[in-house]
Amino acid sequence: MDRLGAADRSDFRIRKLRRKLSKFGEAVDWSCSLEDVVNYLNDRREEVSNRTLFDDTQVIKQFLDD
């Protein structure tokens, strides 16, 4: 998250990303297998709009890329 601050991201954006990653972290096992990620996204699909699901997917992709 420090990198986001250095990249001149707003505090609001950083808090939003932190919340999304916290939800993701609570839902998956520490090993974070592909099955865990798919199950998390399928559960989120039932709870949120397509736009929110897309945003969540992008945050997870960036997290796993790093």
PDB file of N, CA, C and O in Angstrom, chain B, residues numbered from 101:
ATOM      1  N   MET B 101       0.810  -1.189   0.000  1.00  0.00           N
ATOM      2  CA  MET B 101       0.000   0.000   0.000  1.00  0.00           C
ATOM      3  C   MET B 101       0.864   1.268   0.000  1.00  0.00           C
ATOM      4  O   MET B 101       0.414   2.320  -0.455  1.00  0.00           O
ATOM      5  N   ASP B 102       2.083   1.177   0.500  1.00  0.00           N
ATOM      6  CA  ASP B 102       2.970   2.340   0.468  1.00  0.00           C
ATOM      7  C   ASP B 102       3.289   2.744  -0.962  1.00  0.00           C
ATOM      8  O   ASP B 102       3.463   3.924  -1.267  1.00  0.00           O
ATOM      9  N   ARG B 103       3.361   1.746  -1.830  1.00  0.00           N
ATOM     10  CA  ARG B 103       3.650   2.020  -3.238  1.00  0.00           C
ATOM     11  C   ARG B 103       2.538   2.852  -3.859  1.00  0.00           C
ATOM     12  O   ARG B 103       2.798   3.702  -4.710  1.00  0.00           O
ATOM     13  N   LEU B 104       1.279   2.607  -3.428  1.00  0.00           N
ATOM     14  CA  LEU B 104       0.160   3.384  -3.956  1.00  0.00           C
ATOM     15  C   LEU B 104       0.261   4.838  -3.526  1.00  0.00           C
ATOM     16  O   LEU B 104      -0.030   5.743  -4.308  1.00  0.00           O
ATOM     17  N   GLY B 105       0.673   5.061  -2.288  1.00  0.00           N
ATOM     18  CA  GLY B 105       0.869   6.426  -1.826  1.00  0.00           C
ATOM     19  C   GLY B 105       1.975   7.116  -2.602  1.00  0.00           C
ATOM     20  O   GLY B 105       1.869   8.295  -2.943  1.00  0.00           O
ATOM     21  N   ALA B 106       3.031   6.376  -2.877  1.00  0.00           N
ATOM     22  CA  ALA B 106       4.137   6.930  -3.656  1.00  0.00           C
ATOM     23  C   ALA B 106       3.712   7.190  -5.095  1.00  0.00           C
ATOM     24  O   ALA B 106       4.264   8.067  -5.759  1.00  0.00           O
ATOM     25  N   ALA B 107       2.727   6.429  -5.578  1.00  0.00           N
ATOM     26  CA  ALA B 107       2.228   6.614  -6.942  1.00  0.00           C
ATOM     27  C   ALA B 107       1.164   7.703  -6.990  1.00  0.00           C
ATOM     28  O   ALA B 107       0.476   7.863  -7.998  1.00  0.00           O
ATOM     29  N   ASP B 108       1.031   8.453  -5.892  1.00  0.00           N
ATOM     30  CA  ASP B 108       0.113   9.584  -5.804  1.00  0.00           C
ATOM     31  C   ASP B 108      -1.352   9.158  -5.895  1.00  0.00           C
ATOM     32  O   ASP B 108      -2.168   9.856  -6.499  1.00  0.00           O
ATOM     33  N   ARG B 109      -1.684   8.017  -5.296  1.00  0.00           N
ATOM     34  CA  ARG B 109      -3.080   7.593  -5.204  1.00  0.00           C
ATOM     35  C   ARG B 109      -3.715   8.316  -4.024  1.00  0.00           C
ATOM     36  O   ARG B 109      -3.052   8.590  -3.024  1.00  0.00           O
ATOM     37  N   SER B 110      -4.991   8.621  -4.146  1.00  0.00           N
ATOM     38  CA  SER B 110      -5.684   9.325  -3.072  1.00  0.00           C
ATOM     39  C   SER B 110      -5.889   8.395  -1.881  1.00  0.00           C
ATOM     40  O   SER B 110      -5.886   7.172  -2.026  1.00  0.00           O
ATOM     41  N   ASP B 111      -6.067   8.987  -0.708  1.00  0.00           N
ATOM     42  CA  ASP B 111      -6.334   8.197   0.494  1.00  0.00           C
ATOM     43  C   ASP B 111      -7.606   7.380   0.333  1.00  0.00           C
ATOM     44  O   ASP B 111      -7.679   6.242   0.797  1.00  0.00           O
ATOM     45  N   PHE B 112      -8.608   7.954  -0.322  1.00  0.00           N
ATOM     46  CA  PHE B 112      -9.863   7.236  -0.557  1.00  0.00           C
ATOM     47  C   PHE B 112      -9.615   5.975  -1.372  1.00  0.00           C
ATOM     48  O   PHE B 112     -10.128   4.907  -1.040  1.00  0.00           O
ATOM     49  N   ARG B 113      -8.831   6.095  -2.436  1.00  0.00           N
ATOM     50  CA  ARG B 113      -8.528   4.946  -3.306  1.00  0.00           C
ATOM     51  C   ARG B 113      -7.745   3.877  -2.545  1.00  0.00           C
ATOM     52  O   ARG B 113      -8.004   2.685  -2.710  1.00  0.00           O
ATOM     53  N   ILE B 114      -6.804   4.291  -1.727  1.00  0.00           N
ATOM     54  CA  ILE B 114      -6.008   3.345  -0.946  1.00  0.00           C
ATOM     55  C   ILE B 114      -6.888   2.607   0.054  1.00  0.00           C
ATOM     56  O   ILE B 114      -6.759   1.392   0.206  1.00  0.00           O
ATOM     57  N   ARG B 115      -7.782   3.319   0.740  1.00  0.00           N
ATOM     58  CA  ARG B 115      -8.698   2.665   1.691  1.00  0.00           C
ATOM     59  C   ARG B 115      -9.621   1.689   0.982  1.00  0.00           C
ATOM     60  O   ARG B 115      -9.910   0.611   1.501  1.00  0.00           O
ATOM     61  N   LYS B 116     -10.087   2.068  -0.214  1.00  0.00           N
ATOM     62  CA  LYS B 116     -10.967   1.199  -0.996  1.00  0.00           C
ATOM     63  C   LYS B 116     -10.247  -0.094  -1.376  1.00  0.00           C
ATOM     64  O   LYS B 116     -10.810  -1.180  -1.241  1.00  0.00           O
ATOM     65  N   LEU B 117      -9.025   0.016  -1.843  1.00  0.00           N
ATOM     66  CA  LEU B 117      -8.234  -1.167  -2.194  1.00  0.00           C
ATOM     67  C   LEU B 117      -7.962  -2.031  -0.968  1.00  0.00           C
ATOM     68  O   LEU B 117      -8.027  -3.258  -1.038  1.00  0.00           O
ATOM     69  N   ARG B 118      -7.660  -1.389   0.144  1.00  0.00           N
ATOM     70  CA  ARG B 118      -7.389  -2.130   1.379  1.00  0.00           C
ATOM     71  C   ARG B 118      -8.621  -2.917   1.822  1.00  0.00           C
ATOM     72  O   ARG B 118      -8.497  -4.062   2.258  1.00  0.00           O
ATOM     73  N   ARG B 119      -9.814  -2.314   1.714  1.00  0.00           N
ATOM     74  CA  ARG B 119     -11.056  -3.018   2.084  1.00  0.00           C
ATOM     75  C   ARG B 119     -11.287  -4.217   1.177  1.00  0.00           C
ATOM     76  O   ARG B 119     -11.636  -5.299   1.649  1.00  0.00           O
ATOM     77  N   LYS B 120     -11.094  -4.026  -0.121  1.00  0.00           N
ATOM     78  CA  LYS B 120     -11.295  -5.125  -1.072  1.00  0.00           C
ATOM     79  C   LYS B 120     -10.325  -6.270  -0.792  1.00  0.00           C
ATOM     80  O   LYS B 120     -10.723  -7.434  -0.808  1.00  0.00           O
ATOM     81  N   LEU B 121      -9.072  -5.952  -0.538  1.00  0.00           N
ATOM     82  CA  LEU B 121      -8.092  -6.997  -0.261  1.00  0.00           C
ATOM     83  C   LEU B 121      -8.338  -7.658   1.092  1.00  0.00           C
ATOM     84  O   LEU B 121      -8.056  -8.844   1.258  1.00  0.00           O
ATOM     85  N   SER B 122      -8.859  -6.910   2.057  1.00  0.00           N
ATOM     86  CA  SER B 122      -9.190  -7.502   3.355  1.00  0.00           C
ATOM     87  C   SER B 122     -10.308  -8.519   3.219  1.00  0.00           C
ATOM     88  O   SER B 122     -10.238  -9.606   3.793  1.00  0.00           O
ATOM     89  N   LYS B 123     -11.344  -8.169   2.457  1.00  0.00           N
ATOM     90  CA  LYS B 123     -12.434  -9.120   2.216  1.00  0.00           C
ATOM     91  C   LYS B 123     -11.914 -10.366   1.525  1.00  0.00           C
ATOM     92  O   LYS B 123     -12.282 -11.485   1.881  1.00  0.00           O
ATOM     93  N   PHE B 124     -11.064 -10.168   0.543  1.00  0.00           N
ATOM     94  CA  PHE B 124     -10.478 -11.288  -0.190  1.00  0.00           C
ATOM     95  C   PHE B 124      -9.637 -12.151   0.751  1.00  0.00           C
ATOM     96  O   PHE B 124      -9.727 -13.378   0.717  1.00  0.00           O
ATOM     97  N   GLY B 125      -8.836 -11.523   1.576  1.00  0.00           N
ATOM     98  CA  GLY B 125      -7.974 -12.250   2.505  1.00  0.00           C
ATOM     99  C   GLY B 125      -8.743 -13.063   3.526  1.00  0.00           C
ATOM    100  O   GLY B 125      -8.300 -14.141   3.921  1.00  0.00           O
ATOM    101  N   GLU B 126      -9.893 -12.561   3.959  1.00  0.00           N
ATOM    102  CA  GLU B 126     -10.718 -13.295   4.912  1.00  0.00           C
ATOM    103  C   GLU B 126     -11.378 -14.509   4.270  1.00  0.00           C
ATOM    104  O   GLU B 126     -11.683 -15.484   4.955  1.00  0.00           O
ATOM    105  N   ALA B 127     -11.597 -14.456   2.969  1.00  0.00           N
ATOM    106  CA  ALA B 127     -12.355 -15.505   2.286  1.00  0.00           C
ATOM    107  C   ALA B 127     -11.495 -16.656   1.774  1.00  0.00           C
ATOM    108  O   ALA B 127     -12.001 -17.760   1.574  1.00  0.00           O
ATOM    109  N   VAL B 128     -10.218 -16.417   1.561  1.00  0.00           N
ATOM    110  CA  VAL B 128      -9.381 -17.470   0.976  1.00  0.00           C
ATOM    111  C   VAL B 128      -8.423 -18.037   2.014  1.00  0.00           C
ATOM    112  O   VAL B 128      -8.109 -17.389   3.013  1.00  0.00           O
ATOM    113  N   ASP B 129      -7.969 -19.253   1.759  1.00  0.00           N
ATOM    114  CA  ASP B 129      -6.986 -19.912   2.600  1.00  0.00           C
ATOM    115  C   ASP B 129      -5.631 -19.233   2.398  1.00  0.00           C
ATOM    116  O   ASP B 129      -5.417 -18.567   1.385  1.00  0.00           O
ATOM    117  N   TRP B 130      -4.737 -19.395   3.337  1.00  0.00           N
ATOM    118  CA  TRP B 130      -3.435 -18.726   3.240  1.00  0.00           C
ATOM    119  C   TRP B 130      -2.655 -19.157   2.005  1.00  0.00           C
ATOM    120  O   TRP B 130      -1.819 -18.402   1.508  1.00  0.00           O
ATOM    121  N   SER B 131      -2.918 -20.367   1.501  1.00  0.00           N
ATOM    122  CA  SER B 131      -2.213 -20.835   0.308  1.00  0.00           C
ATOM    123  C   SER B 131      -2.740 -20.176  -0.963  1.00  0.00           C
ATOM    124  O   SER B 131      -2.055 -20.147  -1.985  1.00  0.00           O
ATOM    125  N   CYS B 132      -3.957 -19.648  -0.895  1.00  0.00           N
ATOM    126  CA  CYS B 132      -4.558 -18.881  -1.989  1.00  0.00           C
ATOM    127  C   CYS B 132      -4.528 -19.643  -3.317  1.00  0.00           C
ATOM    128  O   CYS B 132      -3.963 -19.169  -4.303  1.00  0.00           O
ATOM    129  N   SER B 133      -5.134 -20.812  -3.327  1.00  0.00           N
ATOM    130  CA  SER B 133      -5.172 -21.614  -4.552  1.00  0.00           C
ATOM    131  C   SER B 133      -6.154 -21.001  -5.550  1.00  0.00           C
ATOM    132  O   SER B 133      -6.986 -20.167  -5.193  1.00  0.00           O
ATOM    133  N   LEU B 134      -6.043 -21.423  -6.783  1.00  0.00           N
ATOM    134  CA  LEU B 134      -6.937 -20.932  -7.831  1.00  0.00           C
ATOM    135  C   LEU B 134      -8.391 -21.247  -7.486  1.00  0.00           C
ATOM    136  O   LEU B 134      -9.283 -20.439  -7.745  1.00  0.00           O
ATOM    137  N   GLU B 135      -8.625 -22.410  -6.908  1.00  0.00           N
ATOM    138  CA  GLU B 135      -9.987 -22.796  -6.522  1.00  0.00           C
ATOM    139  C   GLU B 135     -10.559 -21.832  -5.484  1.00  0.00           C
ATOM    140  O   GLU B 135     -11.738 -21.484  -5.549  1.00  0.00           O
ATOM    141  N   ASP B 136      -9.735 -21.399  -4.528  1.00  0.00           N
ATOM    142  CA  ASP B 136     -10.173 -20.423  -3.525  1.00  0.00           C
ATOM    143  C   ASP B 136     -10.572 -19.103  -4.179  1.00  0.00           C
ATOM    144  O   ASP B 136     -11.589 -18.509  -3.820  1.00  0.00           O
ATOM    145  N   VAL B 137      -9.778 -18.654  -5.126  1.00  0.00           N
ATOM    146  CA  VAL B 137     -10.060 -17.394  -5.817  1.00  0.00           C
ATOM    147  C   VAL B 137     -11.361 -17.501  -6.601  1.00  0.00           C
ATOM    148  O   VAL B 137     -12.192 -16.595  -6.552  1.00  0.00           O
ATOM    149  N   VAL B 138     -11.540 -18.599  -7.322  1.00  0.00           N
ATOM    150  CA  VAL B 138     -12.756 -18.800  -8.116  1.00  0.00           C
ATOM    151  C   VAL B 138     -13.979 -18.866  -7.210  1.00  0.00           C
ATOM    152  O   VAL B 138     -15.011 -18.269  -7.517  1.00  0.00           O
ATOM    153  N   ASN B 139     -13.872 -19.584  -6.099  1.00  0.00           N
ATOM    154  CA  ASN B 139     -14.999 -19.668  -5.163  1.00  0.00           C
ATOM    155  C   ASN B 139     -15.340 -18.299  -4.588  1.00  0.00           C
ATOM    156  O   ASN B 139     -16.514 -17.953  -4.457  1.00  0.00           O
ATOM    157  N   TYR B 140     -14.321 -17.523  -4.249  1.00  0.00           N
ATOM    158  CA  TYR B 140     -14.554 -16.179  -3.723  1.00  0.00           C
ATOM    159  C   TYR B 140     -15.288 -15.312  -4.745  1.00  0.00           C
ATOM    160  O   TYR B 140     -16.255 -14.630  -4.406  1.00  0.00           O
ATOM    161  N   LEU B 141     -14.826 -15.341  -5.993  1.00  0.00           N
ATOM    162  CA  LEU B 141     -15.460 -14.516  -7.026  1.00  0.00           C
ATOM    163  C   LEU B 141     -16.877 -14.992  -7.330  1.00  0.00           C
ATOM    164  O   LEU B 141     -17.756 -14.170  -7.589  1.00  0.00           O
ATOM    165  N   ASN B 142     -17.112 -16.289  -7.303  1.00  0.00           N
ATOM    166  CA  ASN B 142     -18.472 -16.797  -7.509  1.00  0.00           C
ATOM    167  C   ASN B 142     -19.405 -16.354  -6.390  1.00  0.00           C
ATOM    168  O   ASN B 142     -20.557 -15.999  -6.643  1.00  0.00           O
ATOM    169  N   ASP B 143     -18.913 -16.374  -5.151  1.00  0.00           N
ATOM    170  CA  ASP B 143     -19.724 -15.891  -4.029  1.00  0.00           C
ATOM    171  C   ASP B 143     -19.996 -14.398  -4.157  1.00  0.00           C
ATOM    172  O   ASP B 143     -21.111 -13.945  -3.901  1.00  0.00           O
ATOM    173  N   ARG B 144     -18.987 -13.635  -4.550  1.00  0.00           N
ATOM    174  CA  ARG B 144     -19.161 -12.189  -4.722  1.00  0.00           C
ATOM    175  C   ARG B 144     -20.140 -11.878  -5.848  1.00  0.00           C
ATOM    176  O   ARG B 144     -20.880 -10.897  -5.776  1.00  0.00           O
ATOM    177  N   ARG B 145     -20.146 -12.710  -6.886  1.00  0.00           N
ATOM    178  CA  ARG B 145     -21.034 -12.510  -8.032  1.00  0.00           C
ATOM    179  C   ARG B 145     -22.495 -12.467  -7.579  1.00  0.00           C
ATOM    180  O   ARG B 145     -23.304 -11.731  -8.144  1.00  0.00           O
ATOM    181  N   GLU B 146     -22.825 -13.253  -6.565  1.00  0.00           N
ATOM    182  CA  GLU B 146     -24.198 -13.293  -6.055  1.00  0.00           C
ATOM    183  C   GLU B 146     -24.528 -12.081  -5.189  1.00  0.00           C
ATOM    184  O   GLU B 146     -25.700 -11.766  -4.987  1.00  0.00           O
ATOM    185  N   GLU B 147     -23.502 -11.398  -4.674  1.00  0.00           N
ATOM    186  CA  GLU B 147     -23.706 -10.310  -3.722  1.00  0.00           C
ATOM    187  C   GLU B 147     -23.654  -8.917  -4.342  1.00  0.00           C
ATOM    188  O   GLU B 147     -24.305  -7.997  -3.846  1.00  0.00           O
ATOM    189  N   VAL B 148     -22.893  -8.751  -5.410  1.00  0.00           N
ATOM    190  CA  VAL B 148     -22.591  -7.403  -5.901  1.00  0.00           C
ATOM    191  C   VAL B 148     -22.920  -7.256  -7.382  1.00  0.00           C
ATOM    192  O   VAL B 148     -23.238  -8.228  -8.068  1.00  0.00           O
ATOM    193  N   SER B 149     -22.837  -6.020  -7.854  1.00  0.00           N
ATOM    194  CA  SER B 149     -23.087  -5.736  -9.273  1.00  0.00           C
ATOM    195  C   SER B 149     -21.906  -6.209 -10.123  1.00  0.00           C
ATOM    196  O   SER B 149     -20.832  -6.526  -9.613  1.00  0.00           O
ATOM    197  N   ASN B 150     -22.139  -6.244 -11.420  1.00  0.00           N
ATOM    198  CA  ASN B 150     -21.075  -6.656 -12.344  1.00  0.00           C
ATOM    199  C   ASN B 150     -19.887  -5.703 -12.281  1.00  0.00           C
ATOM    200  O   ASN B 150     -18.738  -6.137 -12.365  1.00  0.00           O
ATOM    201  N   ARG B 151     -20.155  -4.419 -12.135  1.00  0.00           N
ATOM    202  CA  ARG B 151     -19.082  -3.423 -12.068  1.00  0.00           C
ATOM    203  C   ARG B 151     -18.205  -3.652 -10.829  1.00  0.00           C
ATOM    204  O   ARG B 151     -16.978  -3.610 -10.918  1.00  0.00           O
ATOM    205  N   THR B 152     -18.832  -3.891  -9.693  1.00  0.00           N
ATOM    206  CA  THR B 152     -18.081  -4.144  -8.468  1.00  0.00           C
ATOM    207  C   THR B 152     -17.281  -5.433  -8.584  1.00  0.00           C
ATOM    208  O   THR B 152     -16.139  -5.506  -8.130  1.00  0.00           O
ATOM    209  N   LEU B 153     -17.878  -6.440  -9.188  1.00  0.00           N
ATOM    210  CA  LEU B 153     -17.171  -7.703  -9.394  1.00  0.00           C
ATOM    211  C   LEU B 153     -15.949  -7.496 -10.291  1.00  0.00           C
ATOM    212  O   LEU B 153     -14.885  -8.061 -10.039  1.00  0.00           O
ATOM    213  N   PHE B 154     -16.107  -6.691 -11.329  1.00  0.00           N
ATOM    214  CA  PHE B 154     -14.984  -6.372 -12.214  1.00  0.00           C
ATOM    215  C   PHE B 154     -13.876  -5.656 -11.437  1.00  0.00           C
ATOM    216  O   PHE B 154     -12.700  -5.991 -11.579  1.00  0.00           O
ATOM    217  N   ASP B 155     -14.253  -4.675 -10.619  1.00  0.00           N
ATOM    218  CA  ASP B 155     -13.267  -3.951  -9.811  1.00  0.00           C
ATOM    219  C   ASP B 155     -12.537  -4.899  -8.863  1.00  0.00           C
ATOM    220  O   ASP B 155     -11.316  -4.831  -8.720  1.00  0.00           O
ATOM    221  N   ASP B 156     -13.303  -5.788  -8.215  1.00  0.00           N
ATOM    222  CA  ASP B 156     -12.695  -6.768  -7.307  1.00  0.00           C
ATOM    223  C   ASP B 156     -11.704  -7.656  -8.052  1.00  0.00           C
ATOM    224  O   ASP B 156     -10.614  -7.941  -7.555  1.00  0.00           O
ATOM    225  N   THR B 157     -12.088  -8.085  -9.238  1.00  0.00           N
ATOM    226  CA  THR B 157     -11.228  -8.950 -10.041  1.00  0.00           C
ATOM    227  C   THR B 157      -9.930  -8.237 -10.400  1.00  0.00           C
ATOM    228  O   THR B 157      -8.858  -8.840 -10.356  1.00  0.00           O
ATOM    229  N   GLN B 158     -10.020  -6.968 -10.753  1.00  0.00           N
ATOM    230  CA  GLN B 158      -8.825  -6.197 -11.104  1.00  0.00           C
ATOM    231  C   GLN B 158      -7.893  -6.042  -9.906  1.00  0.00           C
ATOM    232  O   GLN B 158      -6.674  -6.147 -10.047  1.00  0.00           O
ATOM    233  N   VAL B 159      -8.459  -5.795  -8.736  1.00  0.00           N
ATOM    234  CA  VAL B 159      -7.647  -5.648  -7.526  1.00  0.00           C
ATOM    235  C   VAL B 159      -6.940  -6.963  -7.206  1.00  0.00           C
ATOM    236  O   VAL B 159      -5.759  -6.970  -6.860  1.00  0.00           O
ATOM    237  N   ILE B 160      -7.662  -8.067  -7.321  1.00  0.00           N
ATOM    238  CA  ILE B 160      -7.072  -9.379  -7.039  1.00  0.00           C
ATOM    239  C   ILE B 160      -5.974  -9.697  -8.049  1.00  0.00           C
ATOM    240  O   ILE B 160      -4.911 -10.194  -7.676  1.00  0.00           O
ATOM    241  N   LYS B 161      -6.225  -9.414  -9.322  1.00  0.00           N
ATOM    242  CA  LYS B 161      -5.202  -9.657 -10.347  1.00  0.00           C
ATOM    243  C   LYS B 161      -3.938  -8.865 -10.050  1.00  0.00           C
ATOM    244  O   LYS B 161      -2.833  -9.398 -10.156  1.00  0.00           O
ATOM    245  N   GLN B 162      -4.088  -7.606  -9.683  1.00  0.00           N
ATOM    246  CA  GLN B 162      -2.923  -6.774  -9.379  1.00  0.00           C
ATOM    247  C   GLN B 162      -2.187  -7.309  -8.155  1.00  0.00           C
ATOM    248  O   GLN B 162      -0.957  -7.353  -8.132  1.00  0.00           O
ATOM    249  N   PHE B 163      -2.946  -7.715  -7.142  1.00  0.00           N
ATOM    250  CA  PHE B 163      -2.339  -8.262  -5.927  1.00  0.00           C
ATOM    251  C   PHE B 163      -1.544  -9.529  -6.238  1.00  0.00           C
ATOM    252  O   PHE B 163      -0.415  -9.684  -5.772  1.00  0.00           O
ATOM    253  N   LEU B 164      -2.125 -10.430  -7.021  1.00  0.00           N
ATOM    254  CA  LEU B 164      -1.450 -11.686  -7.344  1.00  0.00           C
ATOM    255  C   LEU B 164      -0.282 -11.464  -8.304  1.00  0.00           C
ATOM    256  O   LEU B 164       0.684 -12.227  -8.293  1.00  0.00           O
ATOM    257  N   ASP B 165      -0.367 -10.427  -9.128  1.00  0.00           N
ATOM    258  CA  ASP B 165       0.737 -10.081 -10.027  1.00  0.00           C
ATOM    259  C   ASP B 165       1.958  -9.606  -9.243  1.00  0.00           C
ATOM    260  O   ASP B 165       3.098  -9.942  -9.564  1.00  0.00           O
ATOM    261  N   ASP B 166       1.686  -8.817  -8.211  1.00  0.00           N
ATOM    262  CA  ASP B 166       2.782  -8.264  -7.401  1.00  0.00           C
ATOM    263  C   ASP B 166       3.363  -9.361  -6.557  1.00  0.00           C
ATOM    264  O   ASP B 166       4.300  -9.122  -5.794  1.00  0.00           O
TER     265      ASP B 166
END
